[in-house]
Structures are given as structure tokens and as C-alpha cells.
Short mmCIF file of C-alpha atoms in Angstrom, two decimals:
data_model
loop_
_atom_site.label_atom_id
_atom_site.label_comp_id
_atom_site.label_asym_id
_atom_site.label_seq_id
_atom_site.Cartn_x
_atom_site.Cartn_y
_atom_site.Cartn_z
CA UNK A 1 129.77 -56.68 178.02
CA UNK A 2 128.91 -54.04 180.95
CA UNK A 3 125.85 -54.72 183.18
CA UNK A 4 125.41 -55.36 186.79
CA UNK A 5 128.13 -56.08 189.17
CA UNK A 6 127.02 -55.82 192.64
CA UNK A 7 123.21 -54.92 194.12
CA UNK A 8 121.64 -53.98 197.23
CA UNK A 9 118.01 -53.43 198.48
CA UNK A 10 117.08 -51.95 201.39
CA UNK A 11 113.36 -52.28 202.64
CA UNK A 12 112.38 -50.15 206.07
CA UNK A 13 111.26 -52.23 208.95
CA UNK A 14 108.04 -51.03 209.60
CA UNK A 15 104.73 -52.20 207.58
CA UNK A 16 100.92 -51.29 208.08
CA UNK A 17 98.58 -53.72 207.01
CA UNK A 18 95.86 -52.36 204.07
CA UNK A 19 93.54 -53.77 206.60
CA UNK A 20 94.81 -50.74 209.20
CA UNK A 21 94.13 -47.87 207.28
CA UNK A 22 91.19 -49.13 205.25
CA UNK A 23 89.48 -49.22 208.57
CA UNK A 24 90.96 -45.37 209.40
CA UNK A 25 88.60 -44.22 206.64
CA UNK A 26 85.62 -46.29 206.66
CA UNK A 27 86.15 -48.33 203.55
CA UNK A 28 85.53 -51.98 202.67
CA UNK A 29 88.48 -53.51 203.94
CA UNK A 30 88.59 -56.65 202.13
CA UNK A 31 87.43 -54.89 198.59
CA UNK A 32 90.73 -52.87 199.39
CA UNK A 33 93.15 -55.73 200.15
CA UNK A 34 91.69 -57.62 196.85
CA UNK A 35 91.54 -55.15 194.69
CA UNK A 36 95.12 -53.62 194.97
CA UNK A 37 96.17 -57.05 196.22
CA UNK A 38 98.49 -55.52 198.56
CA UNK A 39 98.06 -56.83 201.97
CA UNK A 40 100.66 -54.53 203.80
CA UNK A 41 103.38 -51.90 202.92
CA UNK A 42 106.73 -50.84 204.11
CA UNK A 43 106.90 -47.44 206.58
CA UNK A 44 109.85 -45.65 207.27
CA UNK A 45 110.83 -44.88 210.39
CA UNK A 46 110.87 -41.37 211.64
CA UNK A 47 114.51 -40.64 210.64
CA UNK A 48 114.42 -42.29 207.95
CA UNK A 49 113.73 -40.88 204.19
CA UNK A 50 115.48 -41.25 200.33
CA UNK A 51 118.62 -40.13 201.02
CA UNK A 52 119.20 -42.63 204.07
CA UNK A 53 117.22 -45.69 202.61
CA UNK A 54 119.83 -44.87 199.08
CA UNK A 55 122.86 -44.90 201.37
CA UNK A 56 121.78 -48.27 203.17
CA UNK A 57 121.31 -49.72 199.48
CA UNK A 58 124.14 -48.84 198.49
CA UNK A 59 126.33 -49.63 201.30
CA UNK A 60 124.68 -53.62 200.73
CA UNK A 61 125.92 -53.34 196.99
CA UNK A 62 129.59 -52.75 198.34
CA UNK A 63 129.22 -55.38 200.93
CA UNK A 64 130.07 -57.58 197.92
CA UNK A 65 131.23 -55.79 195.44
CA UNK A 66 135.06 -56.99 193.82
CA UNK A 67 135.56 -52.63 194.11
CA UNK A 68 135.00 -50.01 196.80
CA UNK A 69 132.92 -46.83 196.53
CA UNK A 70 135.88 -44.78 195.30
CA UNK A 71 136.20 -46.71 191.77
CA UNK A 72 132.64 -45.15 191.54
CA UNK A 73 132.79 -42.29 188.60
CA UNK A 74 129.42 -41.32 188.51
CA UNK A 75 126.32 -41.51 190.91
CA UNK A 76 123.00 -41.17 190.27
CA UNK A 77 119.92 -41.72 192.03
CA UNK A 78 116.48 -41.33 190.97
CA UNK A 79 113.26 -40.39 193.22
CA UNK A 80 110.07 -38.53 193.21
CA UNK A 81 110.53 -38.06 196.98
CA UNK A 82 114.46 -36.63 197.46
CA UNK A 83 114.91 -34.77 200.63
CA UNK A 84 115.67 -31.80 199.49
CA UNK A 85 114.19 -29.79 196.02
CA UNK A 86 117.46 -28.03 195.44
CA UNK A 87 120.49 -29.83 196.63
CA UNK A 88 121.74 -33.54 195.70
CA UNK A 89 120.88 -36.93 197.29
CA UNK A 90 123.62 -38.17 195.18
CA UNK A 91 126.24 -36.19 196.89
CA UNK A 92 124.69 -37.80 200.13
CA UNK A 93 125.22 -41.30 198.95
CA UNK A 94 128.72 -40.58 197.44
CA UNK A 95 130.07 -39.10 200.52
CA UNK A 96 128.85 -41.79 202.56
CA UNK A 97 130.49 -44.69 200.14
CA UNK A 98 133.73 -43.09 200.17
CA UNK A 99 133.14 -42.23 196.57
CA UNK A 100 133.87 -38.43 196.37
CA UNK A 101 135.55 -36.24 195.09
CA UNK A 102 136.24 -37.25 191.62
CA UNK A 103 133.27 -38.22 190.07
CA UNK A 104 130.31 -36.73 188.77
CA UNK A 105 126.70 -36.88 190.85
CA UNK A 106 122.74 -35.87 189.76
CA UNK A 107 119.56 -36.69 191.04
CA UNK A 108 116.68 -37.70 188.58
CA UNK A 109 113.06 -37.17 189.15
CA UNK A 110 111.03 -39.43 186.59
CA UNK A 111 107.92 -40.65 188.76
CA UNK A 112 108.73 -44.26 189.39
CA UNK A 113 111.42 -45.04 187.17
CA UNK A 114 114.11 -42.33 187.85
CA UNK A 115 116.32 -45.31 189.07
CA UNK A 116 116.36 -47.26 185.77
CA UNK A 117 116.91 -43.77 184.30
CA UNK A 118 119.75 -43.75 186.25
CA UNK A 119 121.16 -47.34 185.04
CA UNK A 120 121.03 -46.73 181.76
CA UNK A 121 123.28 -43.25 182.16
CA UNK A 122 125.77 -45.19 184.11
CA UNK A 123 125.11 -48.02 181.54
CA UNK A 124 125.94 -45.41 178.84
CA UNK A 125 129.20 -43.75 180.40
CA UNK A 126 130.95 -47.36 181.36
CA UNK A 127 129.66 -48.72 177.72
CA UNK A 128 131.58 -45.25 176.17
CA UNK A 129 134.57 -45.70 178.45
CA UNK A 130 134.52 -42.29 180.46
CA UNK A 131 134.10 -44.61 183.50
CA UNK A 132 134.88 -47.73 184.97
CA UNK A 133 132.20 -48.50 187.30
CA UNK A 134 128.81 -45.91 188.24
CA UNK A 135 126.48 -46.34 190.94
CA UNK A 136 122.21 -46.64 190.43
CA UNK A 137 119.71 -46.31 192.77
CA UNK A 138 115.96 -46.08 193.08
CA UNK A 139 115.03 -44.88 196.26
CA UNK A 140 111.47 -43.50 197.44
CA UNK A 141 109.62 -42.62 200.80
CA UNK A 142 106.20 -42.15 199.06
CA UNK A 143 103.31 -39.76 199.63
CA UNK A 144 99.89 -40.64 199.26
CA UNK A 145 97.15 -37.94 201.29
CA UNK A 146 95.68 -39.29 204.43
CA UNK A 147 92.45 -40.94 203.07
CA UNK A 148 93.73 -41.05 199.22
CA UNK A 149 93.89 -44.69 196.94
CA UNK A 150 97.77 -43.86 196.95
CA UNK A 151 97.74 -43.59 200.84
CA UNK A 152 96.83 -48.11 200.77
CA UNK A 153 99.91 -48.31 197.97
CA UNK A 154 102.61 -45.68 198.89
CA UNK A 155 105.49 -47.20 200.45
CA UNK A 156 109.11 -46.68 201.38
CA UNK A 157 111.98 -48.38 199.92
CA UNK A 158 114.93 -48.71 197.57
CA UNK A 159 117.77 -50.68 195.43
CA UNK A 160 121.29 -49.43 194.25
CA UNK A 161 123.42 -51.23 191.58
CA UNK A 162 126.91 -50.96 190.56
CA UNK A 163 127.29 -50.82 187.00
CA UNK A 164 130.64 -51.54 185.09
CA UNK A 165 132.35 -53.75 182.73
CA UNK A 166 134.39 -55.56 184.54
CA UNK A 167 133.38 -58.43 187.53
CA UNK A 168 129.58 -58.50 185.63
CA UNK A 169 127.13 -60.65 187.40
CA UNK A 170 124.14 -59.84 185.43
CA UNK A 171 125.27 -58.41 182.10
CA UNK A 172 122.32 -56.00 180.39
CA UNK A 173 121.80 -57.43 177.13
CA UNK A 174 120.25 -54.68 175.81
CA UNK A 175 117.36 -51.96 177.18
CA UNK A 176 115.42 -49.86 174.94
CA UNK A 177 112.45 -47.53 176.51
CA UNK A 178 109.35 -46.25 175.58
CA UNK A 179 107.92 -42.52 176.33
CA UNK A 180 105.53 -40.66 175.82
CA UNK A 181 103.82 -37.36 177.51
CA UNK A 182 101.04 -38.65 179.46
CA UNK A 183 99.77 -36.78 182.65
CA UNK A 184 98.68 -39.83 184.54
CA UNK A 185 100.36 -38.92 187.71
CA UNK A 186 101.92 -35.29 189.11
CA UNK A 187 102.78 -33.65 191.59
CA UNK A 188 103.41 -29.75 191.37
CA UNK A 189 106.65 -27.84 193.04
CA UNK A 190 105.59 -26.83 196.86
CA UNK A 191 102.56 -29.05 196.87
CA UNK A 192 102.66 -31.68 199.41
CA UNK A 193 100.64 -34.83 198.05
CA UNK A 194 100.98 -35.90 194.66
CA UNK A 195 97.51 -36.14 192.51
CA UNK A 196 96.40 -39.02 189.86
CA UNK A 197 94.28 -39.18 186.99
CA UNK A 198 92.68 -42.58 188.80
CA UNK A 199 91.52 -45.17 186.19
CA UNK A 200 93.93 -42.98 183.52
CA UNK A 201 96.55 -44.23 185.00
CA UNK A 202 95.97 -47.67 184.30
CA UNK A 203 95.57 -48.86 180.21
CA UNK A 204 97.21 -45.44 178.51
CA UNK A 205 99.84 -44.87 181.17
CA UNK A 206 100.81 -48.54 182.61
CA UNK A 207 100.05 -50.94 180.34
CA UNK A 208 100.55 -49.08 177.16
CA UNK A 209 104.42 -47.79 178.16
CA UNK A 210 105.25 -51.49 180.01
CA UNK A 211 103.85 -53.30 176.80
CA UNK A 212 105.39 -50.40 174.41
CA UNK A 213 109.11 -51.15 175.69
CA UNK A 214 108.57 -54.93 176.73
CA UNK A 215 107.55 -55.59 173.00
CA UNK A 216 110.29 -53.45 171.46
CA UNK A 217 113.05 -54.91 173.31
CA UNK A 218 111.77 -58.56 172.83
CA UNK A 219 111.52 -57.72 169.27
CA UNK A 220 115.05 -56.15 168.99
CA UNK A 221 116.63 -59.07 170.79
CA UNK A 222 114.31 -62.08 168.43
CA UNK A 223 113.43 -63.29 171.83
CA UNK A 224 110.09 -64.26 173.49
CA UNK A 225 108.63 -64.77 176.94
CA UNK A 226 110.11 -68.47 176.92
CA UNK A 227 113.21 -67.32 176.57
CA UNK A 228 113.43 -65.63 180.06
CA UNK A 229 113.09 -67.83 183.63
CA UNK A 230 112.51 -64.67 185.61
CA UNK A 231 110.67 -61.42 184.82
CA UNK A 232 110.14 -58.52 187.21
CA UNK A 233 107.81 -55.40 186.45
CA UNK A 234 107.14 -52.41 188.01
CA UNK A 235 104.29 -53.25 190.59
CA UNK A 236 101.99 -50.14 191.97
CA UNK A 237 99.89 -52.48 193.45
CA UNK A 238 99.61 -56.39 193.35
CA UNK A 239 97.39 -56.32 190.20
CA UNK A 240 98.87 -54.25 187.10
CA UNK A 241 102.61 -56.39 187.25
CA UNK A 242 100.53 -59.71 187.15
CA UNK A 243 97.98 -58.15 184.33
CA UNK A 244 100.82 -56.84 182.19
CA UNK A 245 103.18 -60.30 182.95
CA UNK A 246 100.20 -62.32 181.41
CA UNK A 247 99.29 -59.79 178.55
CA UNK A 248 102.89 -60.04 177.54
CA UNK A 249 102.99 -64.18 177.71
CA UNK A 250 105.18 -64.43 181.06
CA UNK A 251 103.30 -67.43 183.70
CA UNK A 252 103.41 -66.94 187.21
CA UNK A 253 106.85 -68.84 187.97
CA UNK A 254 108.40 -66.60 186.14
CA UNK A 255 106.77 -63.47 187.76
CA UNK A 256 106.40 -64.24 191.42
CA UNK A 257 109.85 -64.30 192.06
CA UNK A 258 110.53 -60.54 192.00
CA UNK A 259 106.76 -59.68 192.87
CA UNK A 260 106.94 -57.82 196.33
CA UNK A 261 104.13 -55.38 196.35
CA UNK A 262 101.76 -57.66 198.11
CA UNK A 263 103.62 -57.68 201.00
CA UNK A 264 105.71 -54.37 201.30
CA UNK A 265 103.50 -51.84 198.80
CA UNK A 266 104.91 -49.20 195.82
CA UNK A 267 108.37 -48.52 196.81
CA UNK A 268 107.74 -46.34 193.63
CA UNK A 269 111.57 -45.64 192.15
CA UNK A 270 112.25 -48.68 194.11
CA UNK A 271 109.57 -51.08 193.41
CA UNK A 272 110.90 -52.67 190.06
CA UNK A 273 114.70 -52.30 191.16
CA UNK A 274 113.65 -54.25 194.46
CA UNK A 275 112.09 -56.64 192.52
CA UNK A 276 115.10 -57.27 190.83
CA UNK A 277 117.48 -57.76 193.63
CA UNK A 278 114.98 -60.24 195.03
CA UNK A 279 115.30 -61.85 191.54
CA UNK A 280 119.24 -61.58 191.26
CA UNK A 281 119.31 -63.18 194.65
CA UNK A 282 117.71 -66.45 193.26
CA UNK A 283 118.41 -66.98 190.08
CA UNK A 284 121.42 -68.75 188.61
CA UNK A 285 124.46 -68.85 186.13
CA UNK A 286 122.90 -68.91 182.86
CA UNK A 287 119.38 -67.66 183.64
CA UNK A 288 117.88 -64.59 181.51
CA UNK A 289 116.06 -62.02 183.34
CA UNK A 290 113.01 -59.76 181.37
CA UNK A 291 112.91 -56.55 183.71
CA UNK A 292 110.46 -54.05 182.74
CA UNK A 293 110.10 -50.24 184.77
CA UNK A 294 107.56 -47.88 184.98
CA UNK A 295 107.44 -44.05 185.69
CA UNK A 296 103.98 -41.86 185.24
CA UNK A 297 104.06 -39.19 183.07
CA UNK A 298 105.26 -41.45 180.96
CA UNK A 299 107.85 -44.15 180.41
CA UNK A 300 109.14 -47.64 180.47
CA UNK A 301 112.22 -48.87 180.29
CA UNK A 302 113.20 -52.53 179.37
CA UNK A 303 115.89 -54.55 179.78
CA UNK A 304 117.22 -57.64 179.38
CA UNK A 305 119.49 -59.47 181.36
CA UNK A 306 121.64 -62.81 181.07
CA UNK A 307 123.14 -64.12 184.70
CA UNK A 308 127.03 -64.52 184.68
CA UNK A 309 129.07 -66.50 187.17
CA UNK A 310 130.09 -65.32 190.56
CA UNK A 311 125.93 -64.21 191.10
CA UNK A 312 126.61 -66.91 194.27
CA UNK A 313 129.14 -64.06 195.86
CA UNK A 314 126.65 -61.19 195.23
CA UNK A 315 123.81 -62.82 196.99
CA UNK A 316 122.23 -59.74 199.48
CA UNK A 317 119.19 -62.34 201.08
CA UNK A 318 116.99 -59.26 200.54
CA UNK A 319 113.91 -61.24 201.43
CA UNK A 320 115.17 -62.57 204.74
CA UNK A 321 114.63 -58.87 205.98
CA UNK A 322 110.98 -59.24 205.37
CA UNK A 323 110.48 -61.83 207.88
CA UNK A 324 112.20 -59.72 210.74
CA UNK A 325 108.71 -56.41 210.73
CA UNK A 326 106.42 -54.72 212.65
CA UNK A 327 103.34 -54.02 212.39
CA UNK A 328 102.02 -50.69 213.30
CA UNK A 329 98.77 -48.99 213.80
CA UNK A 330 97.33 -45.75 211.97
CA UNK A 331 98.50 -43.09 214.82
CA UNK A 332 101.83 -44.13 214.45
CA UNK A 333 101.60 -44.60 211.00
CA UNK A 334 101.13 -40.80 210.68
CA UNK A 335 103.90 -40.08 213.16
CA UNK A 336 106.15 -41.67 211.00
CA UNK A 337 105.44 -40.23 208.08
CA UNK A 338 105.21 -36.95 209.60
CA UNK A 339 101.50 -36.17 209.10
CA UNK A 340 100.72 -35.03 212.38
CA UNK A 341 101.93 -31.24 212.35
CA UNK A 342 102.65 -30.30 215.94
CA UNK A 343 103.60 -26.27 215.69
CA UNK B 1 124.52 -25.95 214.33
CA UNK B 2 125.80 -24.09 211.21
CA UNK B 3 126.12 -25.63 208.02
CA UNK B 4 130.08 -25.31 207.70
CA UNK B 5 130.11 -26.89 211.30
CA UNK B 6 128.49 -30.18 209.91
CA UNK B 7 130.30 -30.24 206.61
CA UNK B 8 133.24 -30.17 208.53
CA UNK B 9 133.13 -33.66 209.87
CA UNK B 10 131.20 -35.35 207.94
CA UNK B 11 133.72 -37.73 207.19
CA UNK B 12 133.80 -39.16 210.96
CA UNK B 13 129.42 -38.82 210.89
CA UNK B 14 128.77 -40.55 207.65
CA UNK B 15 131.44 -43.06 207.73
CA UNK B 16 132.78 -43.30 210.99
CA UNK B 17 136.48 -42.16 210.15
CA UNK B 18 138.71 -41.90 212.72
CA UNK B 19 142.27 -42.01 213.67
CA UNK B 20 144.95 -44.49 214.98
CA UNK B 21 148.25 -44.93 216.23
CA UNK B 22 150.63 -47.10 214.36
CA UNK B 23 153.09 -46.81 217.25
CA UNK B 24 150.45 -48.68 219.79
CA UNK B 25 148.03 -49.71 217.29
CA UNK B 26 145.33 -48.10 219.15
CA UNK B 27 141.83 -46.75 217.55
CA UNK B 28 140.65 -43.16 218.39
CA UNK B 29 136.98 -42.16 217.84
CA UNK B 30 136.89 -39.14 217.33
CA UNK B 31 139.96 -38.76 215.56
CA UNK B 32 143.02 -37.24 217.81
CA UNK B 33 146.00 -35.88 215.88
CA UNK B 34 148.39 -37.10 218.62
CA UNK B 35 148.61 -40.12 220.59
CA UNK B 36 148.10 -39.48 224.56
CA UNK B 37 150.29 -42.39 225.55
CA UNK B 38 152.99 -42.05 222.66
CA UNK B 39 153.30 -39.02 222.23
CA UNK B 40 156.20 -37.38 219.79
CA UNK B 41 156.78 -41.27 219.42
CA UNK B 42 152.93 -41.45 217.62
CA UNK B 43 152.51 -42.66 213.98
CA UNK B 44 148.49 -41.08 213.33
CA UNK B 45 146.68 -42.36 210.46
CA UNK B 46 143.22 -41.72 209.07
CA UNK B 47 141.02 -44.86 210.19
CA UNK B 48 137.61 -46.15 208.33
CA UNK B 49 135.94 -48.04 211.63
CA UNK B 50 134.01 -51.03 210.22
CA UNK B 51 130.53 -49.40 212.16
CA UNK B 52 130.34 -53.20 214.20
CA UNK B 53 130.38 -53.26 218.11
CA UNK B 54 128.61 -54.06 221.36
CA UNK B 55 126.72 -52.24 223.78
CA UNK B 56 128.54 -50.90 227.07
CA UNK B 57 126.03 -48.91 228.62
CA UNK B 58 122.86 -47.59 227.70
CA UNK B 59 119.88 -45.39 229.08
CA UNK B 60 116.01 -44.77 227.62
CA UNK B 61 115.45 -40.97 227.16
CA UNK B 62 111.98 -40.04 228.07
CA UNK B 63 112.28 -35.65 227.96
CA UNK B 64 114.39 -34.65 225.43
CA UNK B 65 115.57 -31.27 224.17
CA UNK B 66 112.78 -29.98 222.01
CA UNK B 67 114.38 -31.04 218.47
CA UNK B 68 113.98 -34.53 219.56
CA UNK B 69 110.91 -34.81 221.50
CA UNK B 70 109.24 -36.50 218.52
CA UNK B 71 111.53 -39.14 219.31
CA UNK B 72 110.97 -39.87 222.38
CA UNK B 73 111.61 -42.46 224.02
CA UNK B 74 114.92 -43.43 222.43
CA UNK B 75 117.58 -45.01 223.62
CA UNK B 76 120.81 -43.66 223.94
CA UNK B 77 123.61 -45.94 224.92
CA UNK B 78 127.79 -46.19 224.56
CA UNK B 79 129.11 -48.21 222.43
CA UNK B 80 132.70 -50.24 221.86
CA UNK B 81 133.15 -50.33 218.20
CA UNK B 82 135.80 -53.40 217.73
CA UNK B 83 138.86 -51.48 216.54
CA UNK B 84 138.38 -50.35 220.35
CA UNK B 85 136.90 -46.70 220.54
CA UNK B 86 133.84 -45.97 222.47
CA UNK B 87 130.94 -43.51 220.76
CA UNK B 88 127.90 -42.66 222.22
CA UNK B 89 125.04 -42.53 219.59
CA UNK B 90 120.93 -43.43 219.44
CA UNK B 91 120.09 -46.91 218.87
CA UNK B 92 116.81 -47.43 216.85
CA UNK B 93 114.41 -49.81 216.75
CA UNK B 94 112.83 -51.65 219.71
CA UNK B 95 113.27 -48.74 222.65
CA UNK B 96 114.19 -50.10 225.64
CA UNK B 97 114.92 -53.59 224.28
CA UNK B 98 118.70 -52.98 223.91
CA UNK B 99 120.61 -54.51 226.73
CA UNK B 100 124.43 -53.87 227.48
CA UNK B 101 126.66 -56.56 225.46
CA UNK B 102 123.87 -57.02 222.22
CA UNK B 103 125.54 -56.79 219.31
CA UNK B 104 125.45 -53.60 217.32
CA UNK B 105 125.91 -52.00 213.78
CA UNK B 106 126.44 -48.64 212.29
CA UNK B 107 123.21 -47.01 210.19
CA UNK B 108 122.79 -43.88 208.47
CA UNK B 109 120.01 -41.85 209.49
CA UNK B 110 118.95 -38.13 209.59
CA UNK B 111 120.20 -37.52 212.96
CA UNK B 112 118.89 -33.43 213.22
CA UNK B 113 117.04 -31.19 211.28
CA UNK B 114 117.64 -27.31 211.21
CA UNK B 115 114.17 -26.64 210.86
CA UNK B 116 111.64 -27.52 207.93
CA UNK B 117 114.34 -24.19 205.99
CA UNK B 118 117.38 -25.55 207.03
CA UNK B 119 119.96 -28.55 206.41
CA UNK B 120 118.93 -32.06 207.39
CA UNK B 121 121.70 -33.25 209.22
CA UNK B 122 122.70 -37.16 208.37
CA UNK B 123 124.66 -39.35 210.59
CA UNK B 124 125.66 -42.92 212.13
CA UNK B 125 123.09 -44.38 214.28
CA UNK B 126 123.54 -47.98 215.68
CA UNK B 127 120.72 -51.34 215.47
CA UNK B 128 120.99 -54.78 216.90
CA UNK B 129 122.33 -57.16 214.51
#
């Protein structure tokens, strides 16, 4: 059965403490910090953006992958923040994985889960045979204007995965998703900062997609919450992934594993794939993994997966680059993400 | 520089490919269709260098040429990849930390911009390991 067989994150070095920027604009700095419950997110550097953050992903996966980049037959990567509006990341990230030229490449835009988009096309294509082994990633630099809820969450980061049929260390059970057209979250073409529907975004957008596809798939499969030893959802903030874990029966063992948004923010098309390398890089032979995405506008996509032997050789030790920051202040903050305009 | 220009090599900027000689077994960065010391003797063959090496030299840039004084200060330094060819390149992280001999590592990052119209550029920068 085809699922996962390699993974990467990668996770810029530079964080900015909720604390920092709560104080930029006058707010309540501990109602911020508790009430997202993120205590500091990830910045990028100043050369740094989706397409390079994809490539160092997916440059991790092959560290121990059993294949190298040109096996890949089809790469996709999904953001809301690609570098360019016409012309593909993908072809980026192929070129720089030796992958090119016979294979086929797109970008996908789907708010926050483009990148679990992209899994289950590569999913599709090695499950049909028309390749052996495609490439997934989730990759965002975020924007959130200067001053803006989304400016405490918005962070930078991303996770690639190799998908075939052969060498599976995670294989994907099954995945079903759940959509809907829901305007919770947009950004039109030329505009700079994206815009929110604030509170909408949280019970019809979040919780009804997560739940919608979480329940479906659970239902498909006959299995339940204590079934799984590790379940990772997509986590905007430190609050929603823990609400929705607990609405859907999951306890906190289970959860905190792959929970990262209270220390490095919304990666946004990164945050749930993150949170899954952090889980593949614990868990064992045998354990089952409940992985839920999120992208506004709307959708979810579930899936299920059941750890194979040979996770041990896959091991990235995503978190160890966590320990290894630093901290910056608001000024710099802004000169990294390029919000001081100096012509 | 030109788009064409860039897409040329950007085998040898994304991934570092170079040449070597099978005659000498010797590493050229960037690649060189002929050996210097073997000459009509040289065996050339397209060379992926594995991106790991140590500093040799290395200098902080404080005034840079206007596409890069956002940047500033960087540091610029030389360095041996371990297949044996030397490339100068930016180092990030931690200015005027890096110290000739600290192990380095190839990273990809945007390395010039043609403007906020043009192509971004993407390349191999190095970081301490």
C-alpha cells in the first residue's frame, strides 16, 4: 500500500516572541500570548521565502530517502505565499533535487492546506501507477499586516514528503476531505495582506471542515480516537488544534506530540505537515497516526496513517532545530519580512 | 543579469555541479571542460559536490553594491568544499561569527533579485554546521 516514504521539515531560524510585537502595538501582552497560546513564531530570514524553505524540505526528505530526486515523477507544492504569481515553485524545487526533466510539476494555492492537496495528487498518481514515487510539500512565508491578529500568528515554515509504493514508512490508510465554499479567509490578486472574517473563521470554517473530514474518515475506516497513539491537526494558533483534538475524543498525549504552534506560530501550508514530521520522528513500528489539515475558504483533509518498519532510518530530528533560535526584536522583524519599503 | 544568463547555470547554482578529472581525480568548481594539468590526457565528468566544506578565508562586508545593501553586513568568505574546489559565496547567519576552519554546508537561498518585475535569482549559500 503507497503512503509516505521519506519526510523533511524545515523551520527558519529566527522567532519573535508574541510578547515583542504585542508591545509594538499597544496591546495586552499576556491576553495575547494566552489567548492564541502562541508564545513565539518562526521568521524568515531576509533571503529566505517558499521556494527556498520547499527546497531545504525537500532536500531533508532525500537525506534518507532509499531513492534520489530523479525517481521523482511528479512535484507539487502547495502555498498561499509562492514567490512568484505566474511561474512555478515546483520547477524550483525539482531543479534543485535533481528531479527534472521528466516529470510533471504545479503549484497549488488552497489557503493552508495546498500541501495535503498536494499528497493526495501524488497519492493518486503512484496509487494509479503513472508514477513511482511524487514529491509533497507545504511551504509558507506568511503575511499578516503590521498591527493585524494574523501579524501575532503568521509564520514561516514548511514540510515535503515523498510519496510512493515502494520503501513505505508511514503507509496512508485512507484520506477522505471535506469542502465547502466558505469565505473565512482571502486574499485578492495584487493585494499585499490577506483579510479574515475574524470570529467566522473559527466554528463554520475550522471546526466544522476539521470535524467534517475527521468524522468521515474515522467512520469510513470503523475506527475511533483510541485507535490512534498520535494525532496532529492543523494549528493557526495554540487553541483551535487542542479545541478540535478534544471535541473529536483525542487526550493530550496523543496531541502534543505534533503540536508546534506554541512555539514557532502558523507555518500555514506547513503547519499540519510540520506537525507531522515532528510526529513521524517519534513514533514507532506499529503506531497509527490521525492527521487532520486545514485550508480557509474551505477544506479539510484527513488521513490516516499506520507506521511501517524502517521509520528508525527516516528519522529528520526536526525538533532539535528548535533549540538552536534567535530571538529578534520588532525593527528587525520588519526588515525581514520586508515591511520597511526603502525607495 | 539576464534571465537566459541565470538559466544557463543553474545546474552548478542550485546544486553545486561541477566537473572532474578521472585522469587525476581532481574536483573543479566551476566546471572546466579540460584538465589544466592533464591535458589531451583528461577524462572530464559532470560532478554533484556534496555542498560540505570548511572555511579558508573570510571577510565582513559593511558597503555593498546597492542590490545588497539590505544585507549588510554579511560575510563573505572562500570556501574548500571536500571534493577539493574552492567557491567563494555569503555565509548566513551570525555575521562576523564565522572564523576560518568552521565547518560549513551548502543552502539554497535567493541570492539576487532583478527588481520587485524581474526574476528572483536562487542559489547556494553556505551556514555553520
Amino acid at each position: 500500500m503507497a503512503g509516505i516514504v521519506s519526510y523533511g521539515g524545515y523551520v527558519p531560524r529566527y522567532r519573535i516572541r508574541t510578547r515583542e510585537i504585542a508591545e509594538m502595538w499597544g496591546e495586552d501582552a499576556d491576553a495575547m500570548e494566552g489567548g492564541l497560546r502562541v508564545e513565539s513564531k518562526s521568521v524568515p530570514d531576509e533571503d529566505e521565502d517558499t521556494a527556498t524553505i520547499s527546497v531545504e524540505a525537500a532536500r531533508t526528505a532525500f537525506e534518507n530517502a532509499p531513492v534520489e530526486g530523479d525517481a521523482l515523477g511528479a512535484v507539487y507544492v502547495g502555498s498561499e505565499s509562492h514567490p512568484y504569481a505566474v511561474k512555478p515553485t515546483a520547477t524550483i524545487v525539482a531543479a534543485s533535487v535533481g528531479a527534472t526533466p521528466l516529470m510533471t510539476a504545479a503549484d497549488l494555492e488552497f489557503a493552508c492546506k495546498a500541501g495535503t492537496a498536494g499528497v493526495q495528487a501524488a497519492l493518486g498518481l503512484v496509487e494509479a501507477g503513472r508514477i513511482d514515487y511524487g514529491l509533497a510539500i507545504g511551504a509558507d512565508v506568511s503575511q499578516g499586516a503590521p498591527g493585524d491578529a494574523l501579524e501575532y500568528s503568521a509564520a514561516a515554515g514548511g514540510a515535503a514528503f515523498v510519496i510512493g509504493d515502494e520503501g513505505v514508512v508511514a503507509e496512508i490508510e485512507d484520506t477522505t476531505s471535506y469542502t465547502s465554499d466558505t469565505p473565512d479567509f482571502w486574499r485578492r490578486e495584487g493585494e499585499r495582506y490577506p483579510q479574515h472574517g475574524e470570529r467566522f473563521t473559527g466554528k463554520p470554517a475550522y471546526f466544522k471542515h476539521t470535524e467534517g473530514a475527521s468524522k468521515a474518515l474515522m467512520e469510513r475506516l470503523g475506527t475511533s480516537p483510541d485507535d490512534y497513539d498520535y494525532a496532529v491537526f492543523h494549528q493557526p494558533n495554540g487553541k483551535f488544534p487542542v479545541r478540535v483534538a478534544q471535541s473529536l475524543g483525542f487526550d493530550e498525549e496523543q496531541y502534543e506530540t505534533g503540536l508546534l504552534s506554541p512555539k514557532i506560530g502558523n507555518t500555514y501550508s506547513g503547519a499540519s505537515p510540520l506537525g507531522l514530521v515532528a510526529t513521524l520522528d517519534e513514533a514507532e513500528t506499529g503506531d497509527r497516526i490521525f492527521f487532520a489539515s486545514f485550508g480557509s475558504g474551505a477544506g479539510s483533509d484527513a488521513f490516516s496513517f499506520s507506521v511501517k518498519d524502517g521509520i528508525d532510518e527516516r528519522r529528520t530530528g526536526l525538533k532539535e532545530t528548535f533549540e538552536d533560535v534567535e530571538y529578534i526584536d520588532y525593527a528587525q522583524y520588519a526588515k525581514h519580512k520586508g515591511k520597511i519599503r526603502r525607495d | 543579469m539576464t534571465a537566459p544568463r541565470f538559466w544557463r547555470k543553474i545546474n552548478q547554482r542550485y546544486r553545486l555541479v561541477g566537473t572532474e578529472c578521472r585522469t587525476c581525480d581532481t574536483a573543479f568548481f566551476p566546471p572546466r571542460d579540460l584538465c589544466p594539468e592533464c591535458r589531451r590526457e583528461s577524462d572530464i565528468a559532470e560532478k554533484a559536490f556534496s555542498g560540505e566544506g570548511e572555511v579558508v578565508t573570510k571577510t565582513v562586508v559593511h558597503d555593498a553594491i546597492s542590490d545588497y545593501d539590505a544585507e549588510t553586513p554579511y560575510t563573505l568568505a572562500v570556501v574548500e568544499l571536500d571534493e577539493g574546489a574552492r567557491i567563494t559565496a555569503q555565509v548566513v547567519e551570525g555575521d562576523g561569527e564565522v572564523d576560518v576552519g568552521d565547518r560549513v554546508e551548502a543552502c539554497f537561498r535567493r541570492v539576487r533579485d532583478e527588481g520587485e518585475e524581474g526574476i528572483v535569482q536562487y542559489g547556494t549559500k553556505f551556514e555553520r554546521v
